[in-house]
Amino acid sequence: MRTIDWAGDHVVAVDQTLLPGEVRMLALCDVDAVIDAIGRLAVRGAPAIGVAGGLGVALAARTGRDPEWVRSEAARLRAARPTAVNLAWAVDRVLAHVDEGAEAVLDAAVALLEADISANRALGARGAALVRELVAGPVAVHTHCNTGALACVEWGTALGVVRSLHQEGLVRLVFADETRPLLQGARLTAFELGEMGVPYRLVVDGAGPSVIARGLVDIVLVGADRVAANGDVANKIGTYPLALAAARAGIPFIVAAPESTLDRATPDGAHITIEERDPGEVLAFGGVRSAPVGALAYNPAFDITPADLVTAVVTDTRVIRPARGERVA
Ligand code: MRU
């Protein structure tokens, strides 16, 4: 099953806010519905929101309104979330066809969706080869957030590498951070690892660095929302401590991301906008308020891992070594 798809005259997508309890498809029939789904993380993960943005442009074009109006709708889609570059990338690529008519726009959006599948399959194979090169035997992996099929159209990025390794019998164990505050690890990664039949242990976010320090992990594998030209990586908040711990323990810290996540126009992590979400997400756990009335919270959704801590960024076409000073541009 695809996480997101075109259904003839509208977009269908798995509502990720309901998982793992319920697998329900959302019908997204206009730009407002796409923006709402992206904003509340019903559709989430950098590649998936890129595909949603591209299909959103197609929905706008199919209304028959003039290209200027479609451009203004595309600007709203682009702004639905700021950190993952895939969203702006996909919207711009699809919008480039706006003067050719609605069918051309839709064809571009669907082509982008299909390309996401092939890119992530290629990334899985290339990433698995890199892991085999770096670590001998069945590996213990530490991962963060959700980077599986649910974050893309199919297959996944970092979890796609795990999927590819698992097919070769090369995954011993995956430690998955629960990923506060929205629990993408506990709800989504655990769900996908269970479906794959990969042995895993969920850990609280704060446990990650000490699990690594105790020698229980061979390699850290995470995804990315944006990789700057110098190799700085924006990913889900809580990624940076894993990179520090991996460096201290002397194990590889690998970022798996399709080429569409590389942002040559942004020089370094300091120029990446970090999304700040509703403090209410931190003040509650599983929808139940956990902090005292009057408590205040700060809720950055992503962090920046500096390039010198990134052993490699593996994409669908190449391996880049930021810690050795290699640039993505
Ligand atoms: O806020 P989210 O759940 O959209 O954040 C997702 C992540 O940080 C992922 O690690 C990243 O998008 C890579 S997904 C293939």
CSV table of C-alpha atoms and ligand atoms in Angstrom, one decimal:
chain,number,residue,atom,x,y,z
A,1,MET,CA,0.0,0.0,0.0
A,2,ARG,CA,1.3,3.5,-0.9
A,3,THR,CA,1.3,6.1,1.9
A,4,ILE,CA,0.1,8.7,-0.6
A,5,ASP,CA,-1.3,8.4,-4.1
A,6,TRP,CA,-3.4,10.1,-6.8
A,7,ALA,CA,-6.9,8.6,-7.0
A,8,GLY,CA,-8.2,9.9,-10.4
A,9,ASP,CA,-9.6,13.3,-9.1
A,10,HIS,CA,-8.2,13.7,-5.6
A,11,VAL,CA,-5.3,12.7,-3.4
A,12,VAL,CA,-5.5,9.7,-1.0
A,13,ALA,CA,-3.1,9.5,2.0
A,14,VAL,CA,-2.8,7.4,5.2
A,15,ASP,CA,-3.8,9.5,8.2
A,16,GLN,CA,-0.7,9.1,10.2
A,17,THR,CA,-2.2,10.8,13.3
A,18,LEU,CA,-4.3,7.7,13.9
A,19,LEU,CA,-1.6,5.0,13.6
A,20,PRO,CA,-1.0,2.5,14.9
A,21,GLY,CA,-4.5,2.1,16.3
A,22,GLU,CA,-6.3,2.6,13.0
A,23,VAL,CA,-5.3,2.6,9.3
A,24,ARG,CA,-7.6,5.1,7.7
A,25,MET,CA,-7.2,6.8,4.3
A,26,LEU,CA,-7.8,10.5,4.0
A,27,ALA,CA,-9.3,12.0,0.8
A,28,LEU,CA,-7.7,15.3,0.1
A,29,CYS,CA,-9.7,17.2,-2.5
A,30,ASP,CA,-8.3,20.7,-2.5
A,31,VAL,CA,-5.3,22.8,-1.5
A,32,ASP,CA,-6.7,23.6,2.0
A,33,ALA,CA,-7.1,19.9,2.8
A,34,VAL,CA,-3.5,19.2,1.7
A,35,ILE,CA,-2.2,22.1,3.8
A,36,ASP,CA,-4.2,21.0,6.8
A,37,ALA,CA,-2.9,17.4,6.5
A,38,ILE,CA,0.7,18.5,6.3
A,39,GLY,CA,0.3,21.0,9.1
A,40,ARG,CA,-1.2,18.5,11.6
A,41,LEU,CA,1.3,15.8,10.5
A,42,ALA,CA,-1.5,13.5,9.0
A,43,VAL,CA,1.0,13.5,6.1
A,44,ARG,CA,4.5,13.8,7.3
A,45,GLY,CA,8.2,12.9,6.5
A,46,ALA,CA,10.1,15.0,4.0
A,47,PRO,CA,9.5,12.9,0.9
A,48,ALA,CA,5.8,12.4,1.6
A,49,ILE,CA,5.1,16.1,2.2
A,50,GLY,CA,7.0,16.9,-1.0
A,51,VAL,CA,4.8,14.5,-3.0
A,52,ALA,CA,1.7,16.0,-1.2
A,53,GLY,CA,2.8,19.5,-2.2
A,54,GLY,CA,3.3,18.5,-5.8
A,55,LEU,CA,-0.2,16.8,-6.0
A,56,GLY,CA,-1.6,19.9,-4.2
A,57,VAL,CA,-0.4,22.0,-7.1
A,58,ALA,CA,-2.2,19.6,-9.5
A,59,LEU,CA,-5.4,20.0,-7.5
A,60,ALA,CA,-5.1,23.7,-7.8
A,61,ALA,CA,-4.5,23.5,-11.6
A,62,ARG,CA,-7.5,21.2,-12.1
A,63,THR,CA,-9.9,23.9,-10.9
A,64,GLY,CA,-9.5,25.6,-14.2
A,65,ARG,CA,-8.5,28.9,-12.6
A,66,ASP,CA,-5.8,31.1,-14.2
A,67,PRO,CA,-2.1,30.3,-13.7
A,68,GLU,CA,-1.6,33.3,-11.4
A,69,TRP,CA,-4.1,31.9,-9.0
A,70,VAL,CA,-2.4,28.5,-9.2
A,71,ARG,CA,0.9,30.2,-8.4
A,72,SER,CA,-0.6,31.8,-5.3
A,73,GLU,CA,-1.9,28.5,-4.1
A,74,ALA,CA,1.5,26.9,-4.7
A,75,ALA,CA,3.0,29.6,-2.5
A,76,ARG,CA,0.6,28.6,0.3
A,77,LEU,CA,1.5,24.9,-0.1
A,78,ARG,CA,5.2,25.8,-0.1
A,79,ALA,CA,4.7,27.5,3.3
A,80,ALA,CA,2.8,24.7,4.9
A,81,ARG,CA,6.0,23.6,6.8
A,82,PRO,CA,9.4,25.3,6.6
A,83,THR,CA,12.1,22.9,7.3
A,84,ALA,CA,11.9,20.0,4.9
A,85,VAL,CA,13.2,21.2,1.5
A,86,ASN,CA,11.4,18.5,-0.4
A,87,LEU,CA,8.2,20.5,0.0
A,88,ALA,CA,9.4,23.6,-1.8
A,89,TRP,CA,11.4,21.5,-4.3
A,90,ALA,CA,8.4,19.5,-5.3
A,91,VAL,CA,6.0,22.4,-5.5
A,92,ASP,CA,8.4,24.4,-7.7
A,93,ARG,CA,9.1,21.4,-10.0
A,94,VAL,CA,5.4,20.8,-10.6
A,95,LEU,CA,4.5,24.5,-10.8
A,96,ALA,CA,7.1,24.9,-13.6
A,97,HIS,CA,4.4,23.2,-15.9
A,98,VAL,CA,1.6,25.6,-15.0
A,99,ASP,CA,1.5,27.4,-18.4
A,100,GLU,CA,1.2,24.0,-20.2
A,101,GLY,CA,-2.2,23.2,-18.6
A,102,ALA,CA,-3.7,21.1,-15.9
A,103,GLU,CA,-2.9,17.7,-17.5
A,104,ALA,CA,0.8,18.6,-17.8
A,105,VAL,CA,0.8,19.7,-14.1
A,106,LEU,CA,-0.8,16.5,-13.0
A,107,ASP,CA,1.6,14.4,-15.1
A,108,ALA,CA,4.5,16.2,-13.5
A,109,ALA,CA,3.1,15.6,-10.0
A,110,VAL,CA,2.5,11.9,-10.7
A,111,ALA,CA,6.0,11.5,-12.2
A,112,LEU,CA,7.4,13.0,-9.1
A,113,LEU,CA,5.5,10.4,-7.0
A,114,GLU,CA,6.8,7.6,-9.1
A,115,ALA,CA,10.3,8.9,-8.9
A,116,ASP,CA,10.1,9.0,-5.1
A,117,ILE,CA,9.5,5.2,-5.1
A,118,SER,CA,12.5,4.5,-7.4
A,119,ALA,CA,14.8,6.9,-5.6
A,120,ASN,CA,14.1,5.4,-2.2
A,121,ARG,CA,14.6,1.8,-3.5
A,122,ALA,CA,17.9,2.9,-5.0
A,123,LEU,CA,18.8,4.6,-1.7
A,124,GLY,CA,18.0,1.5,0.3
A,125,ALA,CA,20.3,-0.6,-1.8
A,126,ARG,CA,23.1,2.0,-1.8
A,127,GLY,CA,22.7,2.5,1.9
A,128,ALA,CA,22.8,-1.2,2.6
A,129,ALA,CA,26.0,-1.5,0.6
A,130,LEU,CA,27.5,1.3,2.6
A,131,VAL,CA,26.6,-0.3,5.9
A,132,ARG,CA,28.1,-3.6,4.8
A,133,GLU,CA,31.3,-1.8,4.0
A,134,LEU,CA,31.4,0.0,7.4
A,135,VAL,CA,30.3,-2.7,9.8
A,136,ALA,CA,30.8,-6.5,9.7
A,137,GLY,CA,28.0,-9.0,10.2
A,138,PRO,CA,24.4,-8.5,11.3
A,139,VAL,CA,24.2,-5.0,12.7
A,140,ALA,CA,22.6,-3.2,15.7
A,141,VAL,CA,21.1,0.0,14.4
A,142,HIS,CA,19.9,3.1,16.3
A,143,THR,CA,17.3,5.3,14.6
A,144,HIS,CA,15.2,8.3,15.3
A,145,CYS,CA,11.7,9.5,14.3
A,146,ASN,CA,10.1,7.7,11.4
A,147,THR,CA,11.9,7.3,8.1
A,148,GLY,CA,10.0,4.4,6.7
A,149,ALA,CA,7.4,3.9,3.9
A,150,LEU,CA,5.1,6.1,5.9
A,151,ALA,CA,7.5,9.0,5.5
A,152,CYS,CA,7.7,8.5,1.7
A,153,VAL,CA,5.4,6.9,-0.9
A,154,GLU,CA,6.9,3.5,-0.3
A,155,TRP,CA,10.0,1.8,1.0
A,156,GLY,CA,11.6,4.6,3.2
A,157,THR,CA,14.9,6.3,3.6
A,158,ALA,CA,16.9,5.3,6.7
A,159,LEU,CA,14.3,2.7,7.5
A,160,GLY,CA,14.4,1.8,3.8
A,161,VAL,CA,18.1,1.0,4.3
A,162,VAL,CA,17.1,-1.2,7.3
A,163,ARG,CA,14.5,-2.9,5.1
A,164,SER,CA,17.1,-3.6,2.4
A,165,LEU,CA,19.6,-4.9,5.0
A,166,HIS,CA,16.9,-7.1,6.6
A,167,GLN,CA,16.1,-8.7,3.3
A,168,GLU,CA,19.8,-9.9,3.4
A,169,GLY,CA,19.4,-11.1,7.0
A,170,LEU,CA,21.8,-8.4,8.2
A,171,VAL,CA,19.8,-6.7,10.9
A,172,ARG,CA,20.4,-8.0,14.4
A,173,LEU,CA,18.4,-5.4,16.3
A,174,VAL,CA,17.1,-1.8,15.9
A,175,PHE,CA,16.9,0.6,18.8
A,176,ALA,CA,14.1,3.1,17.9
A,177,ASP,CA,13.7,6.4,19.8
A,178,GLU,CA,10.1,7.0,20.8
A,179,THR,CA,10.5,10.6,19.4
A,180,ARG,CA,8.7,13.0,21.7
A,181,PRO,CA,6.5,14.9,21.5
A,182,LEU,CA,4.5,13.3,18.7
A,183,LEU,CA,5.9,9.8,19.1
A,184,GLN,CA,6.7,9.1,15.4
A,185,GLY,CA,9.1,6.4,16.6
A,186,ALA,CA,6.8,4.7,19.1
A,187,ARG,CA,3.7,4.9,16.9
A,188,LEU,CA,5.1,4.6,13.3
A,189,THR,CA,8.6,3.1,13.3
A,190,ALA,CA,7.6,0.4,15.8
A,191,PHE,CA,4.6,-0.3,13.6
A,192,GLU,CA,6.7,-0.6,10.4
A,193,LEU,CA,9.5,-2.6,12.1
A,194,GLY,CA,6.8,-5.0,13.4
A,195,GLU,CA,5.3,-5.4,9.9
A,196,MET,CA,8.8,-6.1,8.5
A,197,GLY,CA,9.6,-8.6,11.2
A,198,VAL,CA,12.7,-6.8,12.3
A,199,PRO,CA,13.6,-7.3,16.0
A,200,TYR,CA,13.5,-3.9,17.8
A,201,ARG,CA,13.5,-2.2,21.1
A,202,LEU,CA,11.8,1.2,21.7
A,203,VAL,CA,13.8,3.5,23.9
A,204,VAL,CA,12.9,6.9,25.4
A,205,ASP,CA,14.7,9.7,23.6
A,206,GLY,CA,17.0,10.4,26.5
A,207,ALA,CA,18.3,6.9,26.5
A,208,GLY,CA,19.8,7.0,23.0
A,209,PRO,CA,23.3,8.4,23.8
A,210,SER,CA,23.8,6.0,26.7
A,211,VAL,CA,22.6,3.0,24.7
A,212,ILE,CA,25.3,4.0,22.2
A,213,ALA,CA,27.9,4.6,24.9
A,214,ARG,CA,27.3,1.2,26.4
A,215,GLY,CA,28.4,-0.4,23.1
A,216,LEU,CA,25.0,-1.8,22.2
A,217,VAL,CA,24.9,0.0,18.8
A,218,ASP,CA,27.0,-0.6,15.7
A,219,ILE,CA,25.7,2.3,13.5
A,220,VAL,CA,23.3,5.2,13.8
A,221,LEU,CA,21.0,5.6,10.7
A,222,VAL,CA,18.7,8.6,10.4
A,223,GLY,CA,16.9,10.5,7.7
A,224,ALA,CA,17.0,14.2,6.9
A,225,ASP,CA,14.6,17.1,6.2
A,226,ARG,CA,17.3,19.2,4.6
A,227,VAL,CA,21.0,18.8,4.0
A,228,ALA,CA,22.8,22.1,3.5
A,229,ALA,CA,25.6,22.6,0.9
A,230,ASN,CA,28.3,22.1,3.6
A,231,GLY,CA,26.7,18.9,4.8
A,232,ASP,CA,25.0,20.2,8.0
A,233,VAL,CA,21.8,18.1,8.5
A,234,ALA,CA,18.4,19.2,9.7
A,235,ASN,CA,16.4,16.3,11.1
A,236,LYS,CA,13.9,15.6,13.9
A,237,ILE,CA,14.7,17.2,17.2
A,238,GLY,CA,16.9,14.7,19.1
A,239,THR,CA,19.1,13.7,16.2
A,240,TYR,CA,22.0,15.8,17.2
A,241,PRO,CA,22.6,14.1,20.6
A,242,LEU,CA,22.8,10.7,18.7
A,243,ALA,CA,25.5,12.2,16.4
A,244,LEU,CA,27.5,13.4,19.4
A,245,ALA,CA,27.2,10.0,21.1
A,246,ALA,CA,28.2,8.2,17.9
A,247,ALA,CA,31.3,10.4,17.5
A,248,ARG,CA,32.3,9.8,21.1
A,249,ALA,CA,31.8,6.1,20.7
A,250,GLY,CA,33.6,5.9,17.4
A,251,ILE,CA,30.7,4.5,15.4
A,252,PRO,CA,29.4,5.7,12.0
A,253,PHE,CA,26.6,8.3,11.9
A,254,ILE,CA,24.8,7.8,8.6
A,255,VAL,CA,22.2,10.1,7.0
A,256,ALA,CA,20.0,8.4,4.3
A,257,ALA,CA,18.2,10.9,2.1
A,258,PRO,CA,17.2,11.1,-1.5
A,259,GLU,CA,18.9,13.8,-3.7
A,260,SER,CA,15.6,15.9,-3.4
A,261,THR,CA,16.5,16.5,0.3
A,262,LEU,CA,19.9,18.1,-0.6
A,263,ASP,CA,19.7,21.9,-0.6
A,264,ARG,CA,22.6,23.4,-2.6
A,265,ALA,CA,21.1,26.9,-2.2
A,266,THR,CA,21.5,26.9,1.6
A,267,PRO,CA,25.1,27.3,2.6
A,268,ASP,CA,24.9,25.7,6.1
A,269,GLY,CA,22.6,24.7,9.0
A,270,ALA,CA,22.5,28.3,10.4
A,271,HIS,CA,20.5,29.3,7.4
A,272,ILE,CA,17.9,26.5,7.8
A,273,THR,CA,14.5,27.6,9.3
A,274,ILE,CA,13.7,25.3,12.2
A,275,GLU,CA,9.9,24.8,12.6
A,276,GLU,CA,8.6,25.7,16.0
A,277,ARG,CA,5.4,23.9,16.8
A,278,ASP,CA,2.6,24.4,19.3
A,279,PRO,CA,4.0,24.3,22.9
A,280,GLY,CA,0.8,22.3,23.8
A,281,GLU,CA,2.4,19.2,22.1
A,282,VAL,CA,5.1,19.3,24.8
A,283,LEU,CA,2.8,20.0,27.7
A,284,ALA,CA,0.8,16.8,27.1
A,285,PHE,CA,1.6,13.2,26.6
A,286,GLY,CA,-0.6,11.1,24.2
A,287,GLY,CA,-3.2,13.9,24.2
A,288,VAL,CA,-3.4,14.0,28.1
A,289,ARG,CA,-2.0,17.1,29.8
A,290,SER,CA,1.1,16.2,31.8
A,291,ALA,CA,2.5,19.6,32.8
A,292,PRO,CA,1.0,21.8,35.5
A,293,VAL,CA,-1.4,24.5,34.5
A,294,GLY,CA,0.6,27.6,33.7
A,295,ALA,CA,3.7,25.7,32.5
A,296,LEU,CA,5.3,27.1,29.4
A,297,ALA,CA,7.1,25.1,26.7
A,298,TYR,CA,9.4,25.6,23.8
A,299,ASN,CA,8.9,23.1,20.9
A,300,PRO,CA,11.5,23.2,18.1
A,301,ALA,CA,10.6,20.3,15.7
A,302,PHE,CA,14.1,19.8,14.2
A,303,ASP,CA,17.8,20.2,15.1
A,304,ILE,CA,21.0,20.7,13.2
A,305,THR,CA,23.7,18.1,13.2
A,306,PRO,CA,27.0,19.8,12.1
A,307,ALA,CA,28.7,18.3,9.1
A,308,ASP,CA,31.8,17.3,11.0
A,309,LEU,CA,29.7,14.7,12.9
A,310,VAL,CA,28.2,13.2,9.8
A,311,THR,CA,30.2,10.2,8.6
A,312,ALA,CA,28.2,9.9,5.4
A,313,VAL,CA,25.1,11.1,3.6
A,314,VAL,CA,23.9,8.3,1.3
A,315,THR,CA,21.5,9.3,-1.5
A,316,ASP,CA,19.9,7.4,-4.3
A,317,THR,CA,22.9,8.2,-6.5
A,318,ARG,CA,26.0,8.7,-4.3
A,319,VAL,CA,27.8,8.7,-1.0
A,320,ILE,CA,29.0,12.1,0.4
A,321,ARG,CA,31.4,12.2,3.4
A,322,PRO,CA,30.7,15.6,5.2
A,323,ALA,CA,33.0,14.7,8.1
A,324,ARG,CA,35.9,14.6,5.6
A,325,GLY,CA,35.0,18.0,4.3
A,326,GLU,CA,33.0,16.8,1.2
A,327,ARG,CA,30.3,19.2,0.2
A,328,VAL,CA,26.9,18.2,-1.2
A,329,ALA,CA,27.0,20.9,-3.9
B,1,MRU,O1,7.9,16.1,11.8
B,1,MRU,P1,8.1,14.9,10.9
B,1,MRU,O2,7.5,13.7,11.4
B,1,MRU,O3,7.6,15.2,9.5
B,1,MRU,O4,9.7,14.7,10.8
B,1,MRU,C1,10.2,13.7,10.0
B,1,MRU,C2,11.7,13.6,10.1
B,1,MRU,O5,12.3,14.3,10.8
B,1,MRU,C3,12.3,12.5,9.3
B,1,MRU,O6,13.5,12.0,9.9
B,1,MRU,C4,12.7,13.1,7.9
B,1,MRU,O7,11.6,13.8,7.3
B,1,MRU,C5,13.2,12.1,7.0
B,1,MRU,S1,11.8,11.0,6.5
B,1,MRU,C6,12.3,10.0,5.3
